[in-house]
XYZ file of N, CA and C in Angstrom:
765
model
N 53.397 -12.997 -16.940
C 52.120 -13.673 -16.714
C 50.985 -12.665 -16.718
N 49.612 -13.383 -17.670
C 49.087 -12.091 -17.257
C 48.256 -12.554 -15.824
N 47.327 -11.218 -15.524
C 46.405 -11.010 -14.341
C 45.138 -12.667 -14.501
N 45.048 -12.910 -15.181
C 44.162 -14.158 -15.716
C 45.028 -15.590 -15.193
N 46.452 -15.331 -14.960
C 46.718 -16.611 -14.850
C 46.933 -17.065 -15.936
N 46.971 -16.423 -17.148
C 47.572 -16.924 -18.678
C 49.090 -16.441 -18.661
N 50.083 -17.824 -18.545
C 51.140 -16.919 -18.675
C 51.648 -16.321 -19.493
N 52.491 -15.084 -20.306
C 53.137 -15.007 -21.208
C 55.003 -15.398 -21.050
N 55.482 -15.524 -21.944
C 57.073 -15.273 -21.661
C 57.640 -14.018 -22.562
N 56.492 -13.397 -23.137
C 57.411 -12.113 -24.048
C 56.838 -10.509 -23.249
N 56.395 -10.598 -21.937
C 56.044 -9.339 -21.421
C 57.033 -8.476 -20.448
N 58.527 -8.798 -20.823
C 59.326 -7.970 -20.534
C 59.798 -8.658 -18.743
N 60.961 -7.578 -18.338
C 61.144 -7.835 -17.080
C 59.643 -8.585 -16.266
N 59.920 -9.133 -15.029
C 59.264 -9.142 -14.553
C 59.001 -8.386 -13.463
N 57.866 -8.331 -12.619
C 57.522 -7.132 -11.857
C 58.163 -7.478 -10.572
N 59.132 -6.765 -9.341
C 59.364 -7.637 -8.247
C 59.591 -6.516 -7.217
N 59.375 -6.761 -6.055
C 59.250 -5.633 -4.992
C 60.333 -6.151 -3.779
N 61.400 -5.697 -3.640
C 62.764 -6.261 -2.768
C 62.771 -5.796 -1.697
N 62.626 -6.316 -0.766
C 62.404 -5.965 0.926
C 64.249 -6.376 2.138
N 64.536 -5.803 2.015
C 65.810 -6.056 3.087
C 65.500 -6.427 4.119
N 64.186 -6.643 4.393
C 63.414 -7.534 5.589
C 61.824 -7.284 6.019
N 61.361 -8.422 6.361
C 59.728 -8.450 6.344
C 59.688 -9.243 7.232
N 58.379 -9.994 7.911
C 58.194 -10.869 8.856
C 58.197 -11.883 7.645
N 57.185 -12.184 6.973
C 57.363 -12.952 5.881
C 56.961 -12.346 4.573
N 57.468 -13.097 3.079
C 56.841 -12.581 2.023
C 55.800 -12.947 1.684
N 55.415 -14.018 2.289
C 53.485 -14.461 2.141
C 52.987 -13.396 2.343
N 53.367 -13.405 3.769
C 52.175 -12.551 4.649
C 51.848 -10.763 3.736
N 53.361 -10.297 3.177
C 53.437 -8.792 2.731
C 52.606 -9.392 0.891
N 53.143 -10.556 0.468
C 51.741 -10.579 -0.560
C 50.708 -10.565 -0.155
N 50.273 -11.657 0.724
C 48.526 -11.795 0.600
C 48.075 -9.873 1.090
N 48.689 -9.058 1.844
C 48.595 -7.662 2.329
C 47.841 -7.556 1.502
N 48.727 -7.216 0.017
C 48.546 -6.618 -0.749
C 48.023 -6.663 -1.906
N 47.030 -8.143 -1.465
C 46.342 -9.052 -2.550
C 45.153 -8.534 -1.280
N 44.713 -8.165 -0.492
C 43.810 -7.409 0.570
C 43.588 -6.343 -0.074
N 44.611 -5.525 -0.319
C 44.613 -4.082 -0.529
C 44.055 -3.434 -1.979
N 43.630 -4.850 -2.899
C 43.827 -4.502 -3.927
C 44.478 -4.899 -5.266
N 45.722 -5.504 -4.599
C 46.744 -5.614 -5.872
C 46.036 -6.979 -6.617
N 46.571 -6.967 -7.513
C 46.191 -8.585 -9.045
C 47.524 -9.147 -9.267
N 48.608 -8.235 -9.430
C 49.912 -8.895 -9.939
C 49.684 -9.009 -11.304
N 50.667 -10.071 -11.839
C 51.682 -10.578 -11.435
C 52.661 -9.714 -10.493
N 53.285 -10.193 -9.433
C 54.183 -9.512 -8.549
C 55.202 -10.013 -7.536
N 56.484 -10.277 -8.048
C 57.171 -10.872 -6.513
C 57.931 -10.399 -5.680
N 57.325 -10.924 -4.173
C 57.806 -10.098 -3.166
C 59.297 -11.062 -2.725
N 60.238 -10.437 -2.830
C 61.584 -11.021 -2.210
C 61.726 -10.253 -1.102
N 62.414 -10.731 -0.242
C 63.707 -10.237 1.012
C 64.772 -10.803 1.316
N 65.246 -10.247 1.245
C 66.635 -10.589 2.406
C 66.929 -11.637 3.436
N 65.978 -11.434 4.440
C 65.706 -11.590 5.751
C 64.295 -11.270 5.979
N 63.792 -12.639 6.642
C 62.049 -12.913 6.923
C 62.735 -13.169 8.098
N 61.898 -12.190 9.423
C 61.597 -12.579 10.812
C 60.580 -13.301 11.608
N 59.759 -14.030 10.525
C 58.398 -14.755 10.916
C 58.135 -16.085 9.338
N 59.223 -16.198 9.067
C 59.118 -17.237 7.969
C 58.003 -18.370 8.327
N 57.100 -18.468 7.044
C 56.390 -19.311 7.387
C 56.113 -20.701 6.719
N 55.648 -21.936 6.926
C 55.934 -22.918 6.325
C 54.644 -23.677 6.499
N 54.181 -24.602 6.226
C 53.104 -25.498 5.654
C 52.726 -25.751 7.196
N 51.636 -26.595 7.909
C 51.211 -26.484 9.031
C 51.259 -25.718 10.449
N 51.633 -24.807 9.924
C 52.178 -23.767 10.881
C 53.709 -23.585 11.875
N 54.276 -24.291 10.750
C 55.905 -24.316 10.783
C 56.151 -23.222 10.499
N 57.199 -23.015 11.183
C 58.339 -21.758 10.873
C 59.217 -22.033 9.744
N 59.592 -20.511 8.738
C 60.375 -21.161 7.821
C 61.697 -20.267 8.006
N 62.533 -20.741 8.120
C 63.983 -20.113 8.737
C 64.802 -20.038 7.498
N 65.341 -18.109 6.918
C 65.632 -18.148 6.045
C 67.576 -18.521 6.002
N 68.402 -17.418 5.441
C 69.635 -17.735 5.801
C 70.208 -16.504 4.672
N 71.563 -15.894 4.601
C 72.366 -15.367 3.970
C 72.465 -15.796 2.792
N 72.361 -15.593 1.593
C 72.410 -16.262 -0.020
C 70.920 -16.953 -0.241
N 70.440 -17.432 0.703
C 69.351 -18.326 0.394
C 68.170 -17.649 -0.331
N 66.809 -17.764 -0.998
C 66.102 -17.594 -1.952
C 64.342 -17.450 -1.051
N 63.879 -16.255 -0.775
C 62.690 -15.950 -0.063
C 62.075 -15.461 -1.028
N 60.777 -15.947 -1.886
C 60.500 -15.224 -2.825
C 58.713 -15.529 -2.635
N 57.938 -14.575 -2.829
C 56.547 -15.129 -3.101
C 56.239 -14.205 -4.144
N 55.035 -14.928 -5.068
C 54.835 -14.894 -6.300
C 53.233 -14.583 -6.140
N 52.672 -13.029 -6.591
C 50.983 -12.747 -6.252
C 50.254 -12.297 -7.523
N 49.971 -13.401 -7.774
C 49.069 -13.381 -9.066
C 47.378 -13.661 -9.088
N 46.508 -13.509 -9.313
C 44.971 -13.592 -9.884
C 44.863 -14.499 -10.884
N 44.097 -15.609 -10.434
C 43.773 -16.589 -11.031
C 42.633 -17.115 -11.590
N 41.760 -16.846 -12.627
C 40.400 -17.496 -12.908
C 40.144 -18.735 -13.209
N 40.290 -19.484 -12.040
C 40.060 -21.096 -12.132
C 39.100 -22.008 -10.915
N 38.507 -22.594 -11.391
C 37.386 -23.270 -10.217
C 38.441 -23.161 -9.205
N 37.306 -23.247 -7.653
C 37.885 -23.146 -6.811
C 38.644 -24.709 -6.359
N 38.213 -25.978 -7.015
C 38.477 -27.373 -6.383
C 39.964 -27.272 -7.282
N 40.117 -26.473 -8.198
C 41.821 -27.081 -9.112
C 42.869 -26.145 -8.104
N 42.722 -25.079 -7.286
C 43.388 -24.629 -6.246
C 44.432 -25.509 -6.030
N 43.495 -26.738 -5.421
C 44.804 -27.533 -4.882
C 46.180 -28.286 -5.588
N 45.663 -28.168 -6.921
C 46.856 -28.553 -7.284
C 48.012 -27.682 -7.887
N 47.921 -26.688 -7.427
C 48.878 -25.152 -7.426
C 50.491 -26.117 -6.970
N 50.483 -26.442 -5.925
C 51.443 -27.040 -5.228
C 52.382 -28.161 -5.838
N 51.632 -28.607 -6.670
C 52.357 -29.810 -7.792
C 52.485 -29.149 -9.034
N 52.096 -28.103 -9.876
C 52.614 -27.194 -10.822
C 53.631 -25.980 -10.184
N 53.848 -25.966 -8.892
C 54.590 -24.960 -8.137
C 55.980 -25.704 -7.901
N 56.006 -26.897 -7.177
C 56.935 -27.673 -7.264
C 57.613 -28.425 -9.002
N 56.930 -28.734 -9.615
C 57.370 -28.860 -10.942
C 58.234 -27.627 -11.569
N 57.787 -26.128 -11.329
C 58.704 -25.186 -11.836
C 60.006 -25.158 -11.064
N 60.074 -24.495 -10.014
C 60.740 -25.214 -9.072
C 62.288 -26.417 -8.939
N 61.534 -27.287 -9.489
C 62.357 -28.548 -9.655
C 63.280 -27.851 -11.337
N 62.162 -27.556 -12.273
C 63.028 -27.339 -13.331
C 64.039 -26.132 -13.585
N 63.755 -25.443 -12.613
C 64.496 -24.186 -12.614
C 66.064 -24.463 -12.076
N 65.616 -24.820 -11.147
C 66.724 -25.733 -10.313
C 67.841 -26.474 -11.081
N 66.851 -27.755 -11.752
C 67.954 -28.614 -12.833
C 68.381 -27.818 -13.838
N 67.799 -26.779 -14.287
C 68.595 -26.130 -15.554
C 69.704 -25.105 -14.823
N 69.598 -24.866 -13.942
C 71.015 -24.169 -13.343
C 72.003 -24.883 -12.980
N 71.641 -26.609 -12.478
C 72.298 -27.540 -11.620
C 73.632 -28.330 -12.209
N 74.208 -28.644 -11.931
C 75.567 -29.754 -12.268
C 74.867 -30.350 -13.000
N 75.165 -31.664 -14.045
C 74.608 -32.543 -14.323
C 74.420 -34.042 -12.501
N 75.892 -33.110 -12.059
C 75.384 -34.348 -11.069
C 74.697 -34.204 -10.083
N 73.688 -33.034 -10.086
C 72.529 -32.951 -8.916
C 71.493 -33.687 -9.844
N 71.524 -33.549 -11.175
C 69.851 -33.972 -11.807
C 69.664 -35.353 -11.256
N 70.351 -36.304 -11.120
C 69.770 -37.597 -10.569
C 69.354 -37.675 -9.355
N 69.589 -36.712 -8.048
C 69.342 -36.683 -7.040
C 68.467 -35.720 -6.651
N 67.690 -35.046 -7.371
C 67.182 -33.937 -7.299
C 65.562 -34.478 -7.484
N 64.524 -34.049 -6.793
C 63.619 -34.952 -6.737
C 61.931 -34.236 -6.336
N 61.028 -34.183 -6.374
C 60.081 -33.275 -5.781
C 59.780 -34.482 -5.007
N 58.927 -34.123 -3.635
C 58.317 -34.812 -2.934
C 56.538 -34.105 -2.446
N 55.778 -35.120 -2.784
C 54.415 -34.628 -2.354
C 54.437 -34.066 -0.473
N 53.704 -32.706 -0.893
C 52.720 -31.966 -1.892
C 53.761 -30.528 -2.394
N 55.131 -30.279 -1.478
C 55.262 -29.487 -1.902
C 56.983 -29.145 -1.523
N 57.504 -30.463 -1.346
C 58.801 -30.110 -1.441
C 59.672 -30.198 -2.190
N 60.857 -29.835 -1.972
C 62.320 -30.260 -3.098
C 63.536 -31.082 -2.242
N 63.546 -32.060 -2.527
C 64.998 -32.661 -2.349
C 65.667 -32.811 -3.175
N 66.867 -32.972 -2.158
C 68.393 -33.356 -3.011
C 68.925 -35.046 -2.003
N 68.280 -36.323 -3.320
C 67.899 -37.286 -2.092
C 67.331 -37.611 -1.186
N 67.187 -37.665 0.160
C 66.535 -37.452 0.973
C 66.383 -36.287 2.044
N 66.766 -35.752 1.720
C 67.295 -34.218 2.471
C 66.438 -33.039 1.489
N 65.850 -32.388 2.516
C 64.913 -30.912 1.638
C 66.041 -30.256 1.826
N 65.414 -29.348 0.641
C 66.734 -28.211 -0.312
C 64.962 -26.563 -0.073
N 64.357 -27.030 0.078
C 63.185 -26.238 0.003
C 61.989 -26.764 -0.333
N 60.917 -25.633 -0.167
C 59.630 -25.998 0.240
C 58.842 -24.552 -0.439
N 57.521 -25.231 -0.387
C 56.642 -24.014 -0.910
C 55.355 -23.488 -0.121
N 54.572 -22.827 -0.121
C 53.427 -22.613 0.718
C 52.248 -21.701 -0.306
N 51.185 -22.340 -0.169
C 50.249 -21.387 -1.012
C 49.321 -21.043 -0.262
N 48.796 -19.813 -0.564
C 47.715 -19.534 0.303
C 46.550 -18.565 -0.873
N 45.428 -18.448 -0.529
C 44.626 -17.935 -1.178
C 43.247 -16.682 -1.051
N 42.817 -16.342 -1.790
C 41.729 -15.317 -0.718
C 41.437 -14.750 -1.987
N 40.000 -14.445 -2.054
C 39.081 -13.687 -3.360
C 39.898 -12.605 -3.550
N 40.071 -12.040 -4.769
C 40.255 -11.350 -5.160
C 39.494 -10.054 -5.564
N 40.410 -8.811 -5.322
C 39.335 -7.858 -5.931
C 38.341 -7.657 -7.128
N 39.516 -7.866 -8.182
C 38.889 -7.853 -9.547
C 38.124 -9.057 -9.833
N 38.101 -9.845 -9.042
C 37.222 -11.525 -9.703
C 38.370 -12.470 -9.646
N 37.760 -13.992 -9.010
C 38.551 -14.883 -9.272
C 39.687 -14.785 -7.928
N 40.674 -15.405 -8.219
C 41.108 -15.802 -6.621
C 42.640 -15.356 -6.790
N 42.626 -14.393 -5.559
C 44.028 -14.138 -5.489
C 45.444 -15.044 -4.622
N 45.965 -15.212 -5.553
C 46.668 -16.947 -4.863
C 48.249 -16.468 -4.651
N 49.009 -16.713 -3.811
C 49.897 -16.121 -3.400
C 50.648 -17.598 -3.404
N 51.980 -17.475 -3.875
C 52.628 -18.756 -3.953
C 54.376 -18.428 -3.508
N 54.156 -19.416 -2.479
C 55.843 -18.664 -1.700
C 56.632 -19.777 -1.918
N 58.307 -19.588 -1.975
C 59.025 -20.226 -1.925
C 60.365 -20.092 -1.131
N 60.803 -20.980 -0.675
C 62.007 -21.361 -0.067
C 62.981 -21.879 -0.189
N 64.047 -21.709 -0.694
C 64.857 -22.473 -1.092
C 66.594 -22.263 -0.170
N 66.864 -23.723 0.016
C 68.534 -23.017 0.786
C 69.154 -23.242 -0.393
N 69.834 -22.614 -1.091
C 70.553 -22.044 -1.924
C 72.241 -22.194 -1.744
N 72.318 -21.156 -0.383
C 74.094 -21.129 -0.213
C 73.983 -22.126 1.399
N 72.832 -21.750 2.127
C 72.955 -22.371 3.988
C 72.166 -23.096 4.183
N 72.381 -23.928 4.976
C 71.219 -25.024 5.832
C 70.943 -23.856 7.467
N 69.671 -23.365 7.277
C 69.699 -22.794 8.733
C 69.824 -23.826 9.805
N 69.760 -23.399 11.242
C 69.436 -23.991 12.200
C 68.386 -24.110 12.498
N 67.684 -25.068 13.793
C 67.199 -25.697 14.251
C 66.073 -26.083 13.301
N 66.335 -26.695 12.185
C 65.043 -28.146 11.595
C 65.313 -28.997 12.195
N 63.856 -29.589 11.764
C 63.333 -30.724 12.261
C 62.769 -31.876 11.746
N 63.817 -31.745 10.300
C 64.077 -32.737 9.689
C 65.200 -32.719 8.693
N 65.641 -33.737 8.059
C 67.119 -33.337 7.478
C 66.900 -32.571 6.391
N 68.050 -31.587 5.925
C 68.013 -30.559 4.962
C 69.431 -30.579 4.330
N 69.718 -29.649 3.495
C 70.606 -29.185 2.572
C 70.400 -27.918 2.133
N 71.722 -28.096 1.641
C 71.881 -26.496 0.743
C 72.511 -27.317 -0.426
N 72.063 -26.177 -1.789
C 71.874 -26.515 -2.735
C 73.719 -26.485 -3.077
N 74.313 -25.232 -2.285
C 76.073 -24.929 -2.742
C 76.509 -26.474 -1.672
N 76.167 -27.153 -1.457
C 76.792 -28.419 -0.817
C 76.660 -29.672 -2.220
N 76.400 -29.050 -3.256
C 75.890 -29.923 -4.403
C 77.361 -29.527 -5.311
N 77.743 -28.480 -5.484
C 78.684 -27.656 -6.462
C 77.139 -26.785 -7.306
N 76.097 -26.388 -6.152
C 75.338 -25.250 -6.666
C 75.417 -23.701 -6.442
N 76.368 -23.064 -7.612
C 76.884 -21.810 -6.594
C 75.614 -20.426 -7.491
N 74.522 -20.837 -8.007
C 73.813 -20.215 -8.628
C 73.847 -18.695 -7.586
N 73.666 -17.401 -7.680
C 72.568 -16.502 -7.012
C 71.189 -16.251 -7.195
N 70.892 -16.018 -5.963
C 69.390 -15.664 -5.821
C 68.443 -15.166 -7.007
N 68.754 -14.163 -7.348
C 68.841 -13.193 -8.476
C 68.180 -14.534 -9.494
N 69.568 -15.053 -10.184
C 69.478 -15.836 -11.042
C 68.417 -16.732 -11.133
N 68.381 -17.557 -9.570
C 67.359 -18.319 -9.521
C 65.891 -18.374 -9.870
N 65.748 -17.117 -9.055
C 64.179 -16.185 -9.747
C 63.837 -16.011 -10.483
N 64.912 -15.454 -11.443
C 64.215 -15.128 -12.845
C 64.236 -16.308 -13.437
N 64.883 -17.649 -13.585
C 64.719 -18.590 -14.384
C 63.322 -19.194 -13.605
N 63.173 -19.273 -12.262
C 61.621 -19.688 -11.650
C 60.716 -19.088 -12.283
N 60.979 -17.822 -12.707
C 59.921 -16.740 -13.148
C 59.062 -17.327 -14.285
N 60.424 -18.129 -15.418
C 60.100 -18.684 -16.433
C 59.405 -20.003 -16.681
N 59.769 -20.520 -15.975
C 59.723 -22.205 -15.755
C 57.994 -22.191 -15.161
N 57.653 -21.060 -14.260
C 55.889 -21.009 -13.508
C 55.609 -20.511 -14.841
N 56.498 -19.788 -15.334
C 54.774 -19.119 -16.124
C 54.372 -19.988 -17.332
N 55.381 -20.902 -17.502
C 55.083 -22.342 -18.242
C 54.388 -23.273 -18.312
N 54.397 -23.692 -16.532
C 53.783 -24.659 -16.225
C 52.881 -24.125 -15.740
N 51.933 -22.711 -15.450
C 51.070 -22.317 -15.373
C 50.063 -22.206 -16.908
N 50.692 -21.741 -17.690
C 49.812 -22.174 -19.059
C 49.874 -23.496 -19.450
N 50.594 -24.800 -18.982
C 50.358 -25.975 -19.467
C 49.038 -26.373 -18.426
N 49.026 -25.473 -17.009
C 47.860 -26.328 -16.282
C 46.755 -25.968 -16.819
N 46.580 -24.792 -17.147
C 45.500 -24.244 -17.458
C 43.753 -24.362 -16.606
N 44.393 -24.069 -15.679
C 43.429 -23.608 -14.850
C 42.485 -25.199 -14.087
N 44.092 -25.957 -14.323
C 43.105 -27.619 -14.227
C 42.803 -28.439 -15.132
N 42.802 -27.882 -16.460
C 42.332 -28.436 -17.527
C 43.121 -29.197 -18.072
N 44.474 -28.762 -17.844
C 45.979 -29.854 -18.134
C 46.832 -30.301 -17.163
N 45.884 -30.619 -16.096
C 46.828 -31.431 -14.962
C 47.482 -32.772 -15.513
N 46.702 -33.417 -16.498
C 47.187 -34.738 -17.093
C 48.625 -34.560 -17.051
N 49.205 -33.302 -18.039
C 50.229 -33.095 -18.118
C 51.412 -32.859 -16.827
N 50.557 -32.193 -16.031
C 51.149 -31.664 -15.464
C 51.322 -32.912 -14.470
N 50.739 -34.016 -14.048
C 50.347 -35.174 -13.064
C 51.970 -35.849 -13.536
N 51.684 -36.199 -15.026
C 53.049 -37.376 -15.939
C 54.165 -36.615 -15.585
N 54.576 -35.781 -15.296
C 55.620 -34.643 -15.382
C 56.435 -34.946 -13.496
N 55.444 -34.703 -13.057
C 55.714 -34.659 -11.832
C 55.811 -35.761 -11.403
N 55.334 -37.308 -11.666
C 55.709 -38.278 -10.997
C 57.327 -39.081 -11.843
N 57.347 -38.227 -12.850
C 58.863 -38.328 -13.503
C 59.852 -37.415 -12.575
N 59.505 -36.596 -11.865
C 60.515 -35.790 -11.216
C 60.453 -35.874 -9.730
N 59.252 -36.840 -9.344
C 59.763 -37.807 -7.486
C 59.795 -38.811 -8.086
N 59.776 -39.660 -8.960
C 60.914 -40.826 -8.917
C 61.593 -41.595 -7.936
N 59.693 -41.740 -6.844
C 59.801 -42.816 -5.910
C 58.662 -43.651 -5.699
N 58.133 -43.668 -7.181
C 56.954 -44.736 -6.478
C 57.527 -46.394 -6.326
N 56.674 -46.903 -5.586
C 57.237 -47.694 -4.367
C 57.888 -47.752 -3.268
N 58.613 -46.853 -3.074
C 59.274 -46.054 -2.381
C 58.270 -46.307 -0.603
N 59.206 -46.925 0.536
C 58.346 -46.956 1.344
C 58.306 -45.389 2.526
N 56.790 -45.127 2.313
C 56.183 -43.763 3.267
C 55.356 -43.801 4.183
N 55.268 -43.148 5.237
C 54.758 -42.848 6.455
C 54.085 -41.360 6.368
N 53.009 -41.510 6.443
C 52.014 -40.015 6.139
C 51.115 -39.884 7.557
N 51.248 -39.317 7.765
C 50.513 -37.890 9.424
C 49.593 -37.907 8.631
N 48.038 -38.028 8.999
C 46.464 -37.398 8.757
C 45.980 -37.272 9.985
N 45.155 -36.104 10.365
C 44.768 -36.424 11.401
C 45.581 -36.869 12.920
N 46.793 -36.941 13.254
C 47.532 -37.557 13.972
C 47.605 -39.214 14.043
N 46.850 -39.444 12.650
C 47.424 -41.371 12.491
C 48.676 -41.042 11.980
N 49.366 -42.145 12.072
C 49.866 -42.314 11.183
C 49.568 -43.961 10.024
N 49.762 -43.224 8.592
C 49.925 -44.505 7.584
C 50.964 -44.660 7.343
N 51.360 -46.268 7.030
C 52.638 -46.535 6.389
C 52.094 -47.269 5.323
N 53.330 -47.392 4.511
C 53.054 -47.924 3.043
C 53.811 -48.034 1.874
N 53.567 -47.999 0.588
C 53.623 -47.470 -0.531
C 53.407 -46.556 -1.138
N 54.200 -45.650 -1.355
C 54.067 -44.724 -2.418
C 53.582 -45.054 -3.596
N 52.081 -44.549 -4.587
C 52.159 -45.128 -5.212
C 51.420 -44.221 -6.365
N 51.783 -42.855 -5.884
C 51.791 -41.950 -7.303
C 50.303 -40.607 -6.716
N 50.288 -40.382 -7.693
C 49.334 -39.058 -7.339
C 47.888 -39.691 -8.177
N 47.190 -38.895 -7.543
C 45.544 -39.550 -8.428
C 45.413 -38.140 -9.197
N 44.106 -37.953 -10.358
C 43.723 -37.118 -11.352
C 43.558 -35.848 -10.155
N 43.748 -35.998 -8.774
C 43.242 -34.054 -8.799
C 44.244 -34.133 -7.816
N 45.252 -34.763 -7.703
C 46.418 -34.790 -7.294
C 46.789 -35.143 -5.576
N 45.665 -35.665 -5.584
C 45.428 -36.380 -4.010
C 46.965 -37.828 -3.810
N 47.732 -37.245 -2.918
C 49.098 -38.443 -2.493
C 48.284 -39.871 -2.229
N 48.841 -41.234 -3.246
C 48.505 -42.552 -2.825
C 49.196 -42.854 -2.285
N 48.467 -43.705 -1.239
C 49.318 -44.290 0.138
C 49.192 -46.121 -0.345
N 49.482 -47.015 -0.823
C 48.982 -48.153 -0.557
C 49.428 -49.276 0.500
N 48.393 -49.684 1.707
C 48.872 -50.051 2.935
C 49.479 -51.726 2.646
N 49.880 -51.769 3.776
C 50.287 -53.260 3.923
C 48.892 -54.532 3.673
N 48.177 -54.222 3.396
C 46.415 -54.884 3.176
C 46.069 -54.807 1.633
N 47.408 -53.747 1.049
C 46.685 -53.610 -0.348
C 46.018 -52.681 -0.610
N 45.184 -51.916 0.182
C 44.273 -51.078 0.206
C 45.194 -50.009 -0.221
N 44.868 -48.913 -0.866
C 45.326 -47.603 -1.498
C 44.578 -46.481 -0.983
N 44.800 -45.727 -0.177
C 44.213 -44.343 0.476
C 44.662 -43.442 -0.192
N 43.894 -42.271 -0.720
C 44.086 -41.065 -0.745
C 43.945 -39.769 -0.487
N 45.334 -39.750 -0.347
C 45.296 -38.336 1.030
C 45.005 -36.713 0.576
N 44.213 -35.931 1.127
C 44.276 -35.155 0.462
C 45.412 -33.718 1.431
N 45.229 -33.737 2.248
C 46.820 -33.148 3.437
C 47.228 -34.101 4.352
N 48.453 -33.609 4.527
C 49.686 -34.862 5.363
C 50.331 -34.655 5.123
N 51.464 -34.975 6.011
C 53.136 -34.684 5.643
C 53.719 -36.239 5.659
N 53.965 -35.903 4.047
C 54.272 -37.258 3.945
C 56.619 -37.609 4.135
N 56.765 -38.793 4.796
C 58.162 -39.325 5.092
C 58.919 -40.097 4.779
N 59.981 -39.962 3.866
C 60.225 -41.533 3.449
C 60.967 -42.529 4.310
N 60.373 -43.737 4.447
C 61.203 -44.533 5.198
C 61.640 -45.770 4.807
């Protein structure tokens, strides 16, 4: 990928910095998106002692499992930011199915804004975070999580591991095919300009609209309909009234 956020796929290895332990790999990217750095660059470990996760959840890694964040420089308005998370989850998902059984692809699923299931059970999750960049344009740090070989302890909601599928991929492996699959769907977004694409793609791979959901804003809660993503990728809720809300954060539940 280059520093622009244009990806390539013919620029050789990719660049990656392996930590046998960190508090998290967000936190040691965005450092070093502080310090200077542009990337492309991914920070892996081992073992994260401060894993972190979307509302200020903890993200609890495990033995075999997949800690990876991805620190690249991006020249794109600041409002298409948000839909990092639905071209992040789309790679993600495909990286996944091209390693997977044929019999995970039917159960294998993204869920707004930024998870992965296997059914109803998360397999992993993503987190983005952002901050100007030195050279111009915005340095965007994109982390991932994936249980791979373990389901850690204490969540607080149901989970999986991907080797409970017949997924015996390694880490290793996983990455570099993620490596491929972002820097794809990073030149199909193009900086916002091809979310269209990227919108049709992704509501083919959660393959739950109608699907009934319960979404946290604010400490309401909505219940409803699932009923697809809007053009800048805001989650539709449509209530029992008919009415269609769109959310722009929430953790959305299926029920």
């Amino acid at each position: 990928m280059t520093a622009q956020g244009e990806p390539t796929c013919d620029e050789g290895p990719m660049k990656r910095i392996d930590l046998l332990s960190c508090a998290s790999t967000n936190t040691e990217a965005m450092a070093r998106a502080l310090a200077g750095e542009l990337g492309p660059v991914w920070i892996t470990a081992r073992e994260q002692t401060a894993g972190r996760g979307r509302s200020g959840r903890t993200w609890a890694g495990g033995a075999g499992n997949l800690a990876a964040s991805l620190l690249v420089t991006l020249h794109c308005p600041a409002a298409s930011l948000g839909q990092l998370a639905l071209v992040a989850g789309l790679a993600v998902h495909g990286a996944v199915a091209s390693l997977a059984e044929a019999t995970v692809h039917d159960i294998l699923r993204v869920k707004w804004p930024n998870d992965l299931m296997i059914g109803t059970d998360k397999c992993g999750g993503i987190l983005i975070e952002t901050t100007r960049s030195a050279g111009g344009g915005h340095a965007v740090v994109i982390g991932f999580g994936l249980n791979l070989a373990m389901v850690p302890e204490g969540l607080d909601r149901p989970a999986t591991a991907l080797a409970r599928h017949g997924f015996d991929a390694h880490a290793d492996a996983v990455l570099e095919r993620l490596d491929r699959h972002l820097a794809l769907r990073l030149r199909e977004w193009r900086s916002g300009a091809g979310f269209a694409s990227i919108r049709a793609d992704w509501l083919v791979a959660a393959g739950s609209l109608g699907q009934a959901v319960a979404v946290r804003v604010n400490g309401a809660r909505l219940e409803g309909r699932f009923a697809g993503i809007d053009q800048d990728g805001c989650c539709l809720v449509t209530d029992g009234a008919g009415v269609t809300h769109a959310i722009t954060f929430g953790d959305v539940e299926m029920i």
